[in-house]
Short mmCIF file of C-alpha atoms in Angstrom, two decimals:
data_model
loop_
_atom_site.label_atom_id
_atom_site.label_comp_id
_atom_site.label_asym_id
_atom_site.label_seq_id
_atom_site.Cartn_x
_atom_site.Cartn_y
_atom_site.Cartn_z
CA VAL A 1 0.06 -0.12 0.22
CA ASP A 2 1.59 3.38 -1.22
CA ARG A 3 2.09 5.73 1.94
CA ALA A 4 -0.47 7.96 0.24
CA HIS A 5 -3.30 6.03 1.48
CA TYR A 6 -1.92 6.08 5.19
CA CYS A 7 -3.46 8.75 7.50
CA SER A 8 -1.94 9.67 10.66
CA TRP A 9 -3.45 9.09 14.08
CA GLY A 10 -1.02 10.50 16.64
CA LEU A 11 2.30 11.72 17.27
CA THR A 12 4.38 11.76 20.49
CA ALA A 13 8.16 12.55 21.30
CA SER A 14 10.74 11.45 23.76
CA PRO A 15 11.25 13.79 26.53
CA ASN A 16 14.05 15.91 25.07
CA GLN A 17 12.22 15.71 21.96
CA ALA A 18 15.34 13.52 20.33
CA ILE A 19 13.04 10.86 19.08
CA TYR A 20 9.57 10.73 17.46
CA CYS A 21 7.19 8.33 17.11
CA LEU A 22 4.04 8.31 14.28
CA LEU A 23 1.16 6.24 14.42
CA GLU A 24 -0.25 5.41 11.04
CA SER A 25 -3.20 3.42 9.68
CA VAL A 26 -4.78 2.85 6.42
CA SER A 27 -7.21 6.25 5.99
CA SER A 28 -10.60 5.14 5.24
CA PHE A 29 -12.65 3.77 8.25
CA ASN A 30 -12.56 -0.04 8.15
CA ASP A 31 -10.42 -0.03 4.90
CA HIS A 32 -7.45 -1.44 6.95
CA LEU A 33 -9.80 -4.73 8.11
CA THR A 34 -11.08 -5.21 4.03
CA MET A 35 -7.06 -4.78 3.06
CA ARG A 36 -5.68 -6.50 5.83
CA GLU A 37 -3.30 -3.93 6.25
CA PRO A 38 -2.05 -3.49 9.97
CA GLY A 39 -1.22 -0.02 11.23
CA ARG A 40 2.17 0.68 11.71
CA LEU A 41 4.64 2.99 14.17
CA VAL A 42 7.16 5.09 12.11
CA ILE A 43 9.96 6.30 14.64
CA PHE A 44 12.54 8.88 13.30
CA THR A 45 14.54 12.13 14.25
CA LEU A 46 15.17 15.20 13.17
CA ALA A 47 18.60 15.60 14.73
CA SER A 48 21.71 15.61 12.54
CA HIS A 49 24.98 13.45 13.66
CA GLU A 50 26.40 16.85 14.92
CA GLN A 51 23.27 17.95 16.94
CA ILE A 52 23.55 14.58 18.72
CA ARG A 53 27.09 14.95 19.31
CA GLU A 54 26.50 18.00 20.86
CA LYS A 55 23.94 17.17 23.04
CA VAL A 56 25.67 14.11 24.45
CA GLN A 57 28.85 16.34 25.16
CA GLY A 58 26.90 18.69 27.24
CA PRO A 59 26.33 19.23 30.82
CA GLN A 60 22.61 17.44 30.92
CA PHE A 61 22.13 13.76 30.93
CA MET A 62 19.45 13.13 28.14
CA PRO A 63 18.73 9.21 27.94
CA ASP A 64 16.98 9.69 24.51
CA TYR A 65 19.88 11.40 22.80
CA LEU A 66 22.25 8.73 24.18
CA GLU A 67 20.21 6.09 22.48
CA LEU A 68 20.42 8.09 19.34
CA PHE A 69 24.06 8.11 19.62
CA ARG A 70 24.51 4.51 20.25
CA SER A 71 22.19 3.57 17.19
CA SER A 72 24.17 5.96 15.05
CA TYR A 73 27.38 4.83 16.15
CA VAL A 74 26.31 1.23 15.61
CA LYS A 75 24.74 1.60 11.99
CA SER A 76 27.03 4.71 10.71
CA GLY A 77 30.17 4.72 12.96
CA LEU A 78 29.64 7.75 14.27
CA GLU A 79 32.81 8.65 15.75
CA LEU A 80 32.68 8.92 19.76
CA PRO A 81 33.14 12.46 21.48
CA ASP A 82 36.73 13.64 22.63
CA SER A 83 34.99 15.57 25.50
CA TYR A 84 32.78 15.30 28.19
CA GLU A 85 30.72 17.55 30.60
CA ASN A 86 28.60 14.88 31.89
CA VAL A 87 30.35 11.73 33.82
CA HIS A 88 27.05 9.46 33.37
CA ALA A 89 27.01 10.36 29.70
CA LYS A 90 30.78 9.58 29.55
CA TRP A 91 30.23 6.19 31.19
CA TRP A 92 27.38 5.46 28.98
CA ILE A 93 28.69 6.37 25.52
CA ASN A 94 31.88 4.64 26.24
CA SER A 95 30.12 1.56 27.44
CA VAL A 96 28.87 1.49 23.83
CA GLY A 97 32.21 2.04 22.09
CA ALA A 98 34.20 -0.45 24.39
CA GLN A 99 33.77 -3.53 22.44
CA LYS A 100 35.50 -1.52 19.39
CA SER A 101 38.15 0.34 21.00
CA GLN A 102 40.47 -0.01 24.00
CA THR A 103 40.44 3.70 24.47
CA ALA A 104 36.77 3.29 25.12
CA ARG A 105 37.36 0.74 27.60
CA ASP A 106 39.79 2.71 29.28
CA ILE A 107 37.37 5.77 29.52
CA CYS A 108 34.40 3.80 30.65
CA GLN A 109 36.15 2.22 33.14
CA ALA A 110 37.59 5.57 34.74
CA ALA A 111 34.27 7.03 34.41
CA GLU A 112 32.80 3.94 36.66
CA ILE A 113 35.36 4.08 39.01
CA GLU A 114 34.37 7.77 39.53
CA LEU A 115 30.97 7.25 39.73
CA ARG A 116 31.29 4.20 42.14
CA MET A 117 33.63 6.06 44.27
CA THR A 118 31.06 8.98 44.87
CA ALA A 119 28.40 6.61 45.46
CA ALA A 120 30.45 4.70 48.11
CA ASN A 121 31.94 7.91 49.93
CA THR A 122 28.14 9.43 49.74
CA PHE A 123 26.90 6.32 51.20
CA THR A 124 29.54 6.05 54.37
CA GLU A 125 28.75 9.55 55.02
CA LYS A 126 25.07 9.14 55.03
CA PHE A 127 25.13 5.88 57.28
CA PRO A 128 28.22 6.04 59.71
CA LYS A 129 26.88 2.91 61.57
CA LEU A 130 27.19 0.85 58.76
CA ASP A 131 28.06 -2.96 58.99
CA LYS A 132 31.92 -3.57 59.52
CA LYS A 133 31.71 -5.80 56.50
CA ILE A 134 30.11 -3.49 54.16
CA ARG A 135 31.94 -0.72 55.31
CA CYS A 136 35.55 -2.46 54.67
CA ALA A 137 34.20 -3.37 51.29
CA MET A 138 33.64 0.24 50.51
CA TYR A 139 36.96 1.59 52.08
CA GLU A 140 39.02 -1.23 50.01
CA PHE A 141 37.39 0.14 46.72
CA LEU A 142 38.14 3.95 47.78
CA GLN A 143 41.46 3.09 49.38
CA LYS A 144 42.43 1.32 45.81
CA HIS A 145 41.22 4.01 43.68
CA THR A 146 41.05 7.47 45.38
CA LYS A 147 43.21 10.23 45.22
CA ASP A 148 41.84 12.45 48.05
CA LYS A 149 44.00 12.44 50.84
CA LYS A 150 41.65 12.74 53.75
CA ILE A 151 39.42 9.60 52.39
CA LEU A 152 42.90 7.56 52.24
CA LYS A 153 44.09 8.53 55.66
CA LYS A 154 40.46 7.50 56.93
CA THR A 155 40.20 3.93 54.85
CA ASN A 156 43.86 3.54 55.80
CA ASP A 157 43.06 3.62 59.26
CA PHE A 158 39.95 1.50 59.33
CA LEU A 159 41.42 -1.11 56.99
CA ARG A 160 44.56 -1.35 59.27
CA ARG A 161 42.18 -2.33 62.41
CA ASN A 162 39.75 -4.14 59.94
CA PRO A 163 42.06 -6.23 57.39
CA VAL A 164 40.01 -7.19 54.28
CA ASP A 165 40.71 -10.85 54.88
CA GLU A 166 38.85 -10.72 58.30
CA CYS A 167 35.90 -8.83 56.77
CA MET A 168 34.97 -10.32 53.53
CA GLU A 169 34.73 -13.93 52.28
CA CYS A 170 33.17 -15.85 49.56
CA ASP A 171 29.52 -16.10 49.99
CA VAL A 172 29.68 -19.68 48.50
CA CYS A 173 32.44 -21.54 50.05
CA LYS A 174 33.78 -19.02 52.56
CA GLY A 175 36.77 -18.87 51.37
CA LYS A 176 39.03 -15.87 51.22
CA LEU A 177 38.74 -13.59 48.34
CA GLN A 178 41.98 -13.46 46.00
CA HIS A 179 40.84 -10.82 43.30
CA LEU A 180 38.92 -7.78 43.86
CA GLU A 181 38.08 -6.33 40.62
CA LEU A 182 35.86 -3.10 39.62
CA GLN A 183 32.84 -5.32 39.14
CA TYR A 184 33.23 -8.90 40.55
CA VAL A 185 35.40 -10.41 43.16
CA THR A 186 37.03 -14.02 42.85
CA CYS A 187 37.83 -16.41 45.57
CA GLY A 188 40.87 -19.29 45.22
CA LYS A 189 38.17 -21.92 44.11
CA GLY A 190 36.96 -19.35 41.22
CA HIS A 191 34.00 -18.36 42.12
CA GLN A 192 33.06 -14.98 41.03
CA LEU A 193 30.62 -12.77 42.62
CA PRO A 194 29.20 -9.16 41.54
CA ARG A 195 30.00 -6.33 43.45
CA CYS A 196 27.17 -3.95 44.79
CA THR A 197 27.67 -0.89 42.50
CA VAL A 198 27.19 1.27 45.75
CA THR A 199 28.21 -0.52 48.70
CA GLN A 200 31.07 -2.79 46.69
CA PHE A 201 30.13 -5.55 49.09
CA PRO A 202 30.30 -8.92 47.24
CA LEU A 203 26.42 -10.17 46.51
CA GLY A 204 26.83 -13.86 46.68
CA VAL A 205 22.95 -14.47 47.45
CA PRO A 206 20.50 -14.11 44.84
CA SER A 207 18.40 -11.36 46.59
CA TYR A 208 19.82 -8.30 45.28
CA ARG A 209 18.25 -5.75 42.57
CA PHE A 210 19.34 -4.67 39.45
CA CYS A 211 19.10 -1.98 37.08
CA SER A 212 16.82 -2.61 34.41
CA TRP A 213 18.96 -0.46 31.82
CA CYS A 214 22.43 -1.57 32.31
CA ASN A 215 21.64 -4.52 34.58
CA SER A 216 24.30 -2.97 37.39
CA PRO A 217 23.62 -4.99 40.52
CA TYR A 218 22.56 -3.31 43.93
CA ALA A 219 22.38 -4.95 47.25
CA ALA A 220 18.69 -5.31 48.51
CA SER A 221 19.63 -2.93 51.66
CA VAL A 222 20.52 0.07 49.02
CA ALA A 223 17.46 2.11 48.72
CA HIS A 224 18.61 4.07 45.65
CA SER A 225 15.46 4.22 42.81
CA THR A 226 17.93 4.91 39.88
CA CYS A 227 21.10 3.67 38.87
CA ILE A 228 24.05 5.52 39.72
CA LEU A 229 25.92 4.62 36.32
CA CYS A 230 23.00 4.96 33.58
CA THR A 231 20.14 6.46 35.78
CA GLY A 232 17.95 3.76 34.77
CA PRO A 233 15.19 2.44 37.25
CA ILE A 234 16.39 0.00 39.67
CA LEU A 235 14.33 -3.27 39.98
CA ASN A 236 14.11 -6.26 42.47
CA PHE A 237 15.59 -9.47 41.15
#
């Protein structure tokens, strides 16, 4: 059926008017039933590649423009930006490019470390009477990555009194943790456990929550409603 025979029945846009969705159907009453021609959704954008790059490099975090960037990057090889004003956008964009570029992987990891450190430090300040094991996990992470002398002194003092080996163990076999990476910890028997994106504590029991956009895991005790990385909604496991 030629497009001239279709009629538009509705138009909506994403929050930042980056993506539009148009509902179309054969125009004359029940012709679509007679002709067995279904309605259709036409999804499009008016933004050029230059406008998309400009938006994702700006200070605001705009998920709809980030999705446009992802599709343009995958389909037409749109180049990654060389500067960012928003660390969430920096993480998101370079996570898209990480499969093709070592530079993008490095930038994505640096942005994730920054976001995780900010969340962990804020969490310790908001809840000063945290369980010792959870505080140990956060301080180990902060000690490893921070350059702030005040935070480093605080973490050094705590971990000197509470060694990681005594505070954290494998939830599966109760063995010692040998490799503490950015997103996972691994024990001597090879059990790999994801780290909570806020507390950095190993999540061995499958009762945690996760981001519905990027799948980042969160401890059930963390009350965040949006992901600290991509700002997506956090759901129960």
